[in-house]
Amino acid sequence: MSEHQRFHLHSLEELRAELRRLHLTLPISERISILGDPVPLGTLSAPNRFAVQPMEGFDATADGGPGELTFRRYRRYAEGGSGLLWFEATAVAPDARSNPQQLYLHEGNVSAFRRLTDQTRMAARAAFGREPVLVIQLTHSGRYSKPDGVPRPIIAHHSPILDPRHGLPPDYPLISDDELDRLQDVYVRAARLAAQAGFDGVDVKSCHRYLVSELLASFTRAGRYGGAFENRSRFLIETLGRIRNEVPSVFVTTRMNAFDAIPHPFGFGVTPGDPQRPDLDEPTRLARLVCEIGAPLLNVSIGNPYFNPHYGRPFDFPIKGMTVPAEHPLEAIARFASITRTLQQAVSPIPVVAGGYAWLRHLMPYVAAGLVEEGWAALIGQGRGAFAYPDSVRDILTKGRMDPDRCCVTCSACTQIMRDGGMTGCVVRDSAIYGPQYREARRHAMDRLTEEARRCRDCENPTCAKACPAHVDVPGFVRAFGDGRYRDAYDLLRRTNALPEMCAFVCPSEVQCEGGCVEHIFCEHPIPIRDIQLEVCRIARREGWTGIRLPAESRPGRIAVVGAGPAGLACAIRLLELGHKVEIFEHCSRLGGTPDAMIPTERMGDAETEIHAILAPALKNGRLAIHTPAGLGSDLPLKDLRSRFDAIFLAMGLQGSASLGKADGVVDALIFLREAKAGRQKTVPDRVAVIGGGNTAMDAAVVARRLGAADVFLIYRRSFTEMPAWPSERDRALHAGVHMLILTQPLGYDVDAAGRLLGVRIVRTDLGPPDEQGRRRPVPRPDSETVLPVGLAIEAIGQTLSPETRAALEGLALTEDGLVKVKAGSQETSLDGVYAGGDMVNGGSTAVQGIHEGMRAAEEIAARLAQAAAISRKGGST
């Protein structure tokens, strides 16, 4: 073997010289026009010799149907000119998916797949006046099954090479023969749906060590599907035969591994004793059997991208955890080409798809033409190359060349996104879409987070913990995560933060824990505490560690918690952990408060998932009762609650809002966000004004842009320096294209005769001396008043206690700012036994501040009830 080299070939002559230097044979032809010849495929015909290989995008909808990016990808392929589109691996069953976002074809979404094929053909007809042949790859991921993001391996045999990589013990169960018999039915049903969806052909995937491919290498398996070649090939051959007979409207084929490069007897097509040397006797037999069934073409692959990705897929930059292959990429290309040649000659005249040529970049067409001219292959497949340069075929056939600046650079970034669980595509050539996907997936990748955690200096007097309102032991949980002690990390988080996953989503880590990290001072690159916290919580929920651990015996006393936002839930959780019984009263039908109901999905998803995972043991045990919808007021007077419960914690939030005036077209930001998140607010006018400078204003502005507003104007009377929104939220709004009208004060609204909004009256401001809070006071500039025309104004000026809430508080003392007053250093109110926390006390701080207040109130309530119980035992009274 020669040493690996990155791509450095600029001309055809340089390629020929490199092949001579390496003593490699690879056919080359400058007669590129041959690639435009049509290729008969049974009763159909591909209009040229190019095929798009099945490369997953992992961008399905929640039900497994094609998502927006799926439609985009195949539309671009169709417009790019390839004559055969081999649609990506599509699972035949829920547990067959390798990724929660992998396509999965079933009765409930077959119409969506039909739209996909219809739109793909329509795009090709519009561009070229003809249609490509469409094949769908049906798959079962086998040992790589990860349907919910967690590995759920389904294996055909034990492998001392692959099992350790998955942490599988020697007694891990194998899929049974009976289960495989039933799985044939599943494939047939999926093929029938594929026909309904408009596909021309069905591929039963048998490559890359997914389940059917693993069966081909099941030499050590007993029973009908293992041992002899006839048994190991039984599933593939019988399934293809059944589809051909039972679903005659689609043709059958397979993308098969001809060489696993895994030692015998655990690899297919491998010479015993030399896993790097192919033995193509069995792969040739298999290819002939597939063609005898009636397959009009065959697609050949080699290697295993999870084990030895350079076999058949040479790259210049390894993905995380992989090493650069110790051979020249041309050796891998020549090996793959030779294997394809053997199979093409064995099944001729049935066309074989050759692949693995992305490393050649703009020189690929000359090798492709040579392969076709010499009879080494009849069709040329592009996988990564199509990701990067979907219209390369159009350029090859019309211009006679590829643009070097648009070719795949074999950087492995598309594979890295797949490994990290993101939606994948070409990061370099399609960077507007997949650059953010790559960065986001890398941000949450376990290997990166582990490395980052190990940078923690484990400070003796940690400023990160001091900057956290909940005073979480940040170095402790970060160090535990870096050491792989995930349970310890979660326990440390939960010790002082009852809802750590919610906080990881919505708290301003850049100005709290990460802002206090000394690494922020040293290199402006703090430990990613929030991301590590979020991953710890995900692991905990997946492993079932999140549920409240209840004491064996319950403590006396009845406690009511009114409001199920962060503060109320934290209080309830801590009280339950201390052994008390709790009843929660929430005026909405869901738990979670503002984060769940109003913070946009992209910033905060479904809070109820974490909440119910935590509360489940208490609900099951009968120590917790939840009443929804049930809010404090005429139906639930505070006086009645005080008579029924020994202690009460109030955490209803701030339901009232300040306003500049009423008009048709003026809406409160919280109402707008709630309606948008619930899917009831679907559109907005072209021009929208958002009034305010806090996080709620930023959320509203970003959501308005997402709902289709061409121009969103955020009006704020002071400068950026005084703006209360967190820096990350300001950046998010700017990135979304929001116009920031700083030093601009809203005065009121212009309306038409019917009361409909016409615009916002605004005036320019200058900054005067600081006010009592230390912020410079805005001073209107004379003669600068004007009207900003808009169709919708969203008010995020500030929240207050609503009149209804004030009335329901029944004599509770309030502060000068109209908030619930609590005793210094306590959460106790002016009423005996009534405690309060969260926004109605702090005026609208962070979720973690509310959680801290709720947990502190729980400790105070528990102490109060313990003292009362002790006095009662002594025969006294409180």
mmCIF file with all atom_site columns, N, CA, C and O in Angstrom, residues 375-405:
data_model
loop_
_atom_site.group_PDB
_atom_site.id
_atom_site.type_symbol
_atom_site.label_atom_id
_atom_site.label_alt_id
_atom_site.label_comp_id
_atom_site.label_asym_id
_atom_site.label_entity_id
_atom_site.label_seq_id
_atom_site.pdbx_PDB_ins_code
_atom_site.Cartn_x
_atom_site.Cartn_y
_atom_site.Cartn_z
_atom_site.occupancy
_atom_site.B_iso_or_equiv
_atom_site.pdbx_formal_charge
_atom_site.auth_seq_id
_atom_site.auth_comp_id
_atom_site.auth_asym_id
_atom_site.auth_atom_id
_atom_site.pdbx_PDB_model_num
ATOM 1   N N  . GLY A 1 375 ? -16.933 -1.719 -20.699 1.00 0.00 ? 375 GLY A N  1
ATOM 2   C CA . GLY A 1 375 ? -17.873 -2.724 -20.215 1.00 0.00 ? 375 GLY A CA 1
ATOM 3   C C  . GLY A 1 375 ? -17.699 -3.074 -18.756 1.00 0.00 ? 375 GLY A C  1
ATOM 4   O O  . GLY A 1 375 ? -18.139 -4.141 -18.315 1.00 0.00 ? 375 GLY A O  1
ATOM 5   N N  . TRP A 1 376 ? -17.082 -2.201 -17.989 1.00 0.00 ? 376 TRP A N  1
ATOM 6   C CA . TRP A 1 376 ? -16.912 -2.450 -16.555 1.00 0.00 ? 376 TRP A CA 1
ATOM 7   C C  . TRP A 1 376 ? -18.181 -2.103 -15.772 1.00 0.00 ? 376 TRP A C  1
ATOM 8   O O  . TRP A 1 376 ? -18.366 -2.556 -14.644 1.00 0.00 ? 376 TRP A O  1
ATOM 9   N N  . ALA A 1 377 ? -19.017 -1.278 -16.318 1.00 0.00 ? 377 ALA A N  1
ATOM 10  C CA . ALA A 1 377 ? -20.283 -0.876 -15.695 1.00 0.00 ? 377 ALA A CA 1
ATOM 11  C C  . ALA A 1 377 ? -21.148 -0.249 -16.778 1.00 0.00 ? 377 ALA A C  1
ATOM 12  O O  . ALA A 1 377 ? -20.644 0.183  -17.826 1.00 0.00 ? 377 ALA A O  1
ATOM 13  N N  . ALA A 1 378 ? -22.455 -0.204 -16.534 1.00 0.00 ? 378 ALA A N  1
ATOM 14  C CA . ALA A 1 378 ? -23.370 0.401  -17.511 1.00 0.00 ? 378 ALA A CA 1
ATOM 15  C C  . ALA A 1 378 ? -23.965 1.713  -16.995 1.00 0.00 ? 378 ALA A C  1
ATOM 16  O O  . ALA A 1 378 ? -24.416 2.537  -17.792 1.00 0.00 ? 378 ALA A O  1
ATOM 17  N N  . LEU A 1 379 ? -23.979 1.889  -15.671 1.00 0.00 ? 379 LEU A N  1
ATOM 18  C CA . LEU A 1 379 ? -24.529 3.096  -15.060 1.00 0.00 ? 379 LEU A CA 1
ATOM 19  C C  . LEU A 1 379 ? -23.527 3.634  -14.046 1.00 0.00 ? 379 LEU A C  1
ATOM 20  O O  . LEU A 1 379 ? -22.813 2.857  -13.398 1.00 0.00 ? 379 LEU A O  1
ATOM 21  N N  . ILE A 1 380 ? -23.496 4.946  -13.900 1.00 0.00 ? 380 ILE A N  1
ATOM 22  C CA . ILE A 1 380 ? -22.551 5.591  -12.997 1.00 0.00 ? 380 ILE A CA 1
ATOM 23  C C  . ILE A 1 380 ? -23.326 6.288  -11.887 1.00 0.00 ? 380 ILE A C  1
ATOM 24  O O  . ILE A 1 380 ? -24.147 7.177  -12.143 1.00 0.00 ? 380 ILE A O  1
ATOM 25  N N  . GLY A 1 381 ? -23.071 5.863  -10.659 1.00 0.00 ? 381 GLY A N  1
ATOM 26  C CA . GLY A 1 381 ? -23.789 6.421  -9.524  1.00 0.00 ? 381 GLY A CA 1
ATOM 27  C C  . GLY A 1 381 ? -23.004 7.515  -8.823  1.00 0.00 ? 381 GLY A C  1
ATOM 28  O O  . GLY A 1 381 ? -21.780 7.434  -8.695  1.00 0.00 ? 381 GLY A O  1
ATOM 29  N N  . GLN A 1 382 ? -23.732 8.526  -8.390  1.00 0.00 ? 382 GLN A N  1
ATOM 30  C CA . GLN A 1 382 ? -23.138 9.583  -7.579  1.00 0.00 ? 382 GLN A CA 1
ATOM 31  C C  . GLN A 1 382 ? -23.914 9.695  -6.268  1.00 0.00 ? 382 GLN A C  1
ATOM 32  O O  . GLN A 1 382 ? -25.132 9.857  -6.281  1.00 0.00 ? 382 GLN A O  1
ATOM 33  N N  . GLY A 1 383 ? -23.214 9.595  -5.151  1.00 0.00 ? 383 GLY A N  1
ATOM 34  C CA . GLY A 1 383 ? -23.828 9.744  -3.844  1.00 0.00 ? 383 GLY A CA 1
ATOM 35  C C  . GLY A 1 383 ? -23.466 11.079 -3.237  1.00 0.00 ? 383 GLY A C  1
ATOM 36  O O  . GLY A 1 383 ? -24.187 12.064 -3.366  1.00 0.00 ? 383 GLY A O  1
ATOM 37  N N  . ARG A 1 384 ? -22.300 11.120 -2.573  1.00 0.00 ? 384 ARG A N  1
ATOM 38  C CA . ARG A 1 384 ? -21.838 12.403 -2.037  1.00 0.00 ? 384 ARG A CA 1
ATOM 39  C C  . ARG A 1 384 ? -21.717 13.447 -3.144  1.00 0.00 ? 384 ARG A C  1
ATOM 40  O O  . ARG A 1 384 ? -21.963 14.634 -2.921  1.00 0.00 ? 384 ARG A O  1
ATOM 41  N N  . GLY A 1 385 ? -21.313 12.989 -4.325  1.00 0.00 ? 385 GLY A N  1
ATOM 42  C CA . GLY A 1 385 ? -21.168 13.916 -5.440  1.00 0.00 ? 385 GLY A CA 1
ATOM 43  C C  . GLY A 1 385 ? -22.475 14.589 -5.807  1.00 0.00 ? 385 GLY A C  1
ATOM 44  O O  . GLY A 1 385 ? -22.510 15.773 -6.162  1.00 0.00 ? 385 GLY A O  1
ATOM 45  N N  . ALA A 1 386 ? -23.589 13.846 -5.706  1.00 0.00 ? 386 ALA A N  1
ATOM 46  C CA . ALA A 1 386 ? -24.902 14.428 -6.001  1.00 0.00 ? 386 ALA A CA 1
ATOM 47  C C  . ALA A 1 386 ? -25.340 15.371 -4.892  1.00 0.00 ? 386 ALA A C  1
ATOM 48  O O  . ALA A 1 386 ? -26.000 16.379 -5.146  1.00 0.00 ? 386 ALA A O  1
ATOM 49  N N  . PHE A 1 387 ? -25.006 15.044 -3.635  1.00 0.00 ? 387 PHE A N  1
ATOM 50  C CA . PHE A 1 387 ? -25.260 15.972 -2.539  1.00 0.00 ? 387 PHE A CA 1
ATOM 51  C C  . PHE A 1 387 ? -24.660 17.341 -2.861  1.00 0.00 ? 387 PHE A C  1
ATOM 52  O O  . PHE A 1 387 ? -25.285 18.382 -2.689  1.00 0.00 ? 387 PHE A O  1
ATOM 53  N N  . ALA A 1 388 ? -23.398 17.309 -3.282  1.00 0.00 ? 388 ALA A N  1
ATOM 54  C CA . ALA A 1 388 ? -22.655 18.556 -3.482  1.00 0.00 ? 388 ALA A CA 1
ATOM 55  C C  . ALA A 1 388 ? -23.043 19.271 -4.767  1.00 0.00 ? 388 ALA A C  1
ATOM 56  O O  . ALA A 1 388 ? -23.122 20.502 -4.801  1.00 0.00 ? 388 ALA A O  1
ATOM 57  N N  . TYR A 1 389 ? -23.286 18.507 -5.829  1.00 0.00 ? 389 TYR A N  1
ATOM 58  C CA . TYR A 1 389 ? -23.383 19.075 -7.180  1.00 0.00 ? 389 TYR A CA 1
ATOM 59  C C  . TYR A 1 389 ? -24.531 18.385 -7.890  1.00 0.00 ? 389 TYR A C  1
ATOM 60  O O  . TYR A 1 389 ? -24.337 17.591 -8.804  1.00 0.00 ? 389 TYR A O  1
ATOM 61  N N  . PRO A 1 390 ? -25.782 18.653 -7.474  1.00 0.00 ? 390 PRO A N  1
ATOM 62  C CA . PRO A 1 390 ? -26.927 17.901 -7.994  1.00 0.00 ? 390 PRO A CA 1
ATOM 63  C C  . PRO A 1 390 ? -27.162 18.077 -9.481  1.00 0.00 ? 390 PRO A C  1
ATOM 64  O O  . PRO A 1 390 ? -27.765 17.203 -10.111 1.00 0.00 ? 390 PRO A O  1
ATOM 65  N N  . ASP A 1 391 ? -26.690 19.185 -10.069 1.00 0.00 ? 391 ASP A N  1
ATOM 66  C CA . ASP A 1 391 ? -26.885 19.379 -11.505 1.00 0.00 ? 391 ASP A CA 1
ATOM 67  C C  . ASP A 1 391 ? -25.613 19.122 -12.307 1.00 0.00 ? 391 ASP A C  1
ATOM 68  O O  . ASP A 1 391 ? -25.434 19.626 -13.410 1.00 0.00 ? 391 ASP A O  1
ATOM 69  N N  . SER A 1 392 ? -24.722 18.289 -11.748 1.00 0.00 ? 392 SER A N  1
ATOM 70  C CA . SER A 1 392 ? -23.481 17.958 -12.458 1.00 0.00 ? 392 SER A CA 1
ATOM 71  C C  . SER A 1 392 ? -23.756 17.239 -13.771 1.00 0.00 ? 392 SER A C  1
ATOM 72  O O  . SER A 1 392 ? -23.034 17.447 -14.762 1.00 0.00 ? 392 SER A O  1
ATOM 73  N N  . VAL A 1 393 ? -24.795 16.404 -13.809 1.00 0.00 ? 393 VAL A N  1
ATOM 74  C CA . VAL A 1 393 ? -25.087 15.646 -15.035 1.00 0.00 ? 393 VAL A CA 1
ATOM 75  C C  . VAL A 1 393 ? -25.454 16.603 -16.168 1.00 0.00 ? 393 VAL A C  1
ATOM 76  O O  . VAL A 1 393 ? -25.004 16.423 -17.314 1.00 0.00 ? 393 VAL A O  1
ATOM 77  N N  . ARG A 1 394 ? -26.235 17.608 -15.854 1.00 0.00 ? 394 ARG A N  1
ATOM 78  C CA . ARG A 1 394 ? -26.588 18.585 -16.878 1.00 0.00 ? 394 ARG A CA 1
ATOM 79  C C  . ARG A 1 394 ? -25.325 19.247 -17.441 1.00 0.00 ? 394 ARG A C  1
ATOM 80  O O  . ARG A 1 394 ? -25.182 19.412 -18.661 1.00 0.00 ? 394 ARG A O  1
ATOM 81  N N  . ASP A 1 395 ? -24.378 19.603 -16.567 1.00 0.00 ? 395 ASP A N  1
ATOM 82  C CA . ASP A 1 395 ? -23.143 20.225 -17.035 1.00 0.00 ? 395 ASP A CA 1
ATOM 83  C C  . ASP A 1 395 ? -22.301 19.256 -17.849 1.00 0.00 ? 395 ASP A C  1
ATOM 84  O O  . ASP A 1 395 ? -21.714 19.627 -18.875 1.00 0.00 ? 395 ASP A O  1
ATOM 85  N N  . ILE A 1 396 ? -22.231 18.010 -17.408 1.00 0.00 ? 396 ILE A N  1
ATOM 86  C CA . ILE A 1 396 ? -21.427 17.016 -18.136 1.00 0.00 ? 396 ILE A CA 1
ATOM 87  C C  . ILE A 1 396 ? -21.972 16.809 -19.538 1.00 0.00 ? 396 ILE A C  1
ATOM 88  O O  . ILE A 1 396 ? -21.214 16.775 -20.528 1.00 0.00 ? 396 ILE A O  1
ATOM 89  N N  . LEU A 1 397 ? -23.290 16.670 -19.644 1.00 0.00 ? 397 LEU A N  1
ATOM 90  C CA . LEU A 1 397 ? -23.890 16.333 -20.938 1.00 0.00 ? 397 LEU A CA 1
ATOM 91  C C  . LEU A 1 397 ? -24.070 17.539 -21.856 1.00 0.00 ? 397 LEU A C  1
ATOM 92  O O  . LEU A 1 397 ? -24.154 17.375 -23.075 1.00 0.00 ? 397 LEU A O  1
ATOM 93  N N  . THR A 1 398 ? -24.138 18.741 -21.307 1.00 0.00 ? 398 THR A N  1
ATOM 94  C CA . THR A 1 398 ? -24.313 19.924 -22.159 1.00 0.00 ? 398 THR A CA 1
ATOM 95  C C  . THR A 1 398 ? -23.015 20.700 -22.368 1.00 0.00 ? 398 THR A C  1
ATOM 96  O O  . THR A 1 398 ? -22.794 21.283 -23.427 1.00 0.00 ? 398 THR A O  1
ATOM 97  N N  . LYS A 1 399 ? -22.144 20.692 -21.362 1.00 0.00 ? 399 LYS A N  1
ATOM 98  C CA . LYS A 1 399 ? -20.891 21.441 -21.464 1.00 0.00 ? 399 LYS A CA 1
ATOM 99  C C  . LYS A 1 399 ? -19.672 20.543 -21.642 1.00 0.00 ? 399 LYS A C  1
ATOM 100 O O  . LYS A 1 399 ? -18.580 21.026 -21.949 1.00 0.00 ? 399 LYS A O  1
ATOM 101 N N  . GLY A 1 400 ? -19.855 19.254 -21.401 1.00 0.00 ? 400 GLY A N  1
ATOM 102 C CA . GLY A 1 400 ? -18.741 18.325 -21.552 1.00 0.00 ? 400 GLY A CA 1
ATOM 103 C C  . GLY A 1 400 ? -17.763 18.359 -20.398 1.00 0.00 ? 400 GLY A C  1
ATOM 104 O O  . GLY A 1 400 ? -16.652 17.806 -20.506 1.00 0.00 ? 400 GLY A O  1
ATOM 105 N N  . ARG A 1 401 ? -18.139 18.935 -19.294 1.00 0.00 ? 401 ARG A N  1
ATOM 106 C CA . ARG A 1 401 ? -17.214 19.025 -18.168 1.00 0.00 ? 401 ARG A CA 1
ATOM 107 C C  . ARG A 1 401 ? -17.988 19.331 -16.880 1.00 0.00 ? 401 ARG A C  1
ATOM 108 O O  . ARG A 1 401 ? -19.156 19.718 -16.928 1.00 0.00 ? 401 ARG A O  1
ATOM 109 N N  . MET A 1 402 ? -17.287 19.156 -15.753 1.00 0.00 ? 402 MET A N  1
ATOM 110 C CA . MET A 1 402 ? -17.815 19.544 -14.444 1.00 0.00 ? 402 MET A CA 1
ATOM 111 C C  . MET A 1 402 ? -17.069 20.786 -13.960 1.00 0.00 ? 402 MET A C  1
ATOM 112 O O  . MET A 1 402 ? -15.902 20.995 -14.293 1.00 0.00 ? 402 MET A O  1
ATOM 113 N N  . ASP A 1 403 ? -17.745 21.581 -13.176 1.00 0.00 ? 403 ASP A N  1
ATOM 114 C CA . ASP A 1 403 ? -17.132 22.768 -12.602 1.00 0.00 ? 403 ASP A CA 1
ATOM 115 C C  . ASP A 1 403 ? -16.362 22.349 -11.356 1.00 0.00 ? 403 ASP A C  1
ATOM 116 O O  . ASP A 1 403 ? -16.965 21.902 -10.371 1.00 0.00 ? 403 ASP A O  1
ATOM 117 N N  . PRO A 1 404 ? -15.032 22.473 -11.327 1.00 0.00 ? 404 PRO A N  1
ATOM 118 C CA . PRO A 1 404 ? -14.256 22.037 -10.153 1.00 0.00 ? 404 PRO A CA 1
ATOM 119 C C  . PRO A 1 404 ? -14.677 22.720 -8.859  1.00 0.00 ? 404 PRO A C  1
ATOM 120 O O  . PRO A 1 404 ? -14.534 22.153 -7.779  1.00 0.00 ? 404 PRO A O  1
ATOM 121 N N  . ASP A 1 405 ? -15.191 23.931 -8.975  1.00 0.00 ? 405 ASP A N  1
ATOM 122 C CA . ASP A 1 405 ? -15.572 24.675 -7.781  1.00 0.00 ? 405 ASP A CA 1
ATOM 123 C C  . ASP A 1 405 ? -16.894 24.226 -7.180  1.00 0.00 ? 405 ASP A C  1
ATOM 124 O O  . ASP A 1 405 ? -17.310 24.742 -6.141  1.00 0.00 ? 405 ASP A O  1
#
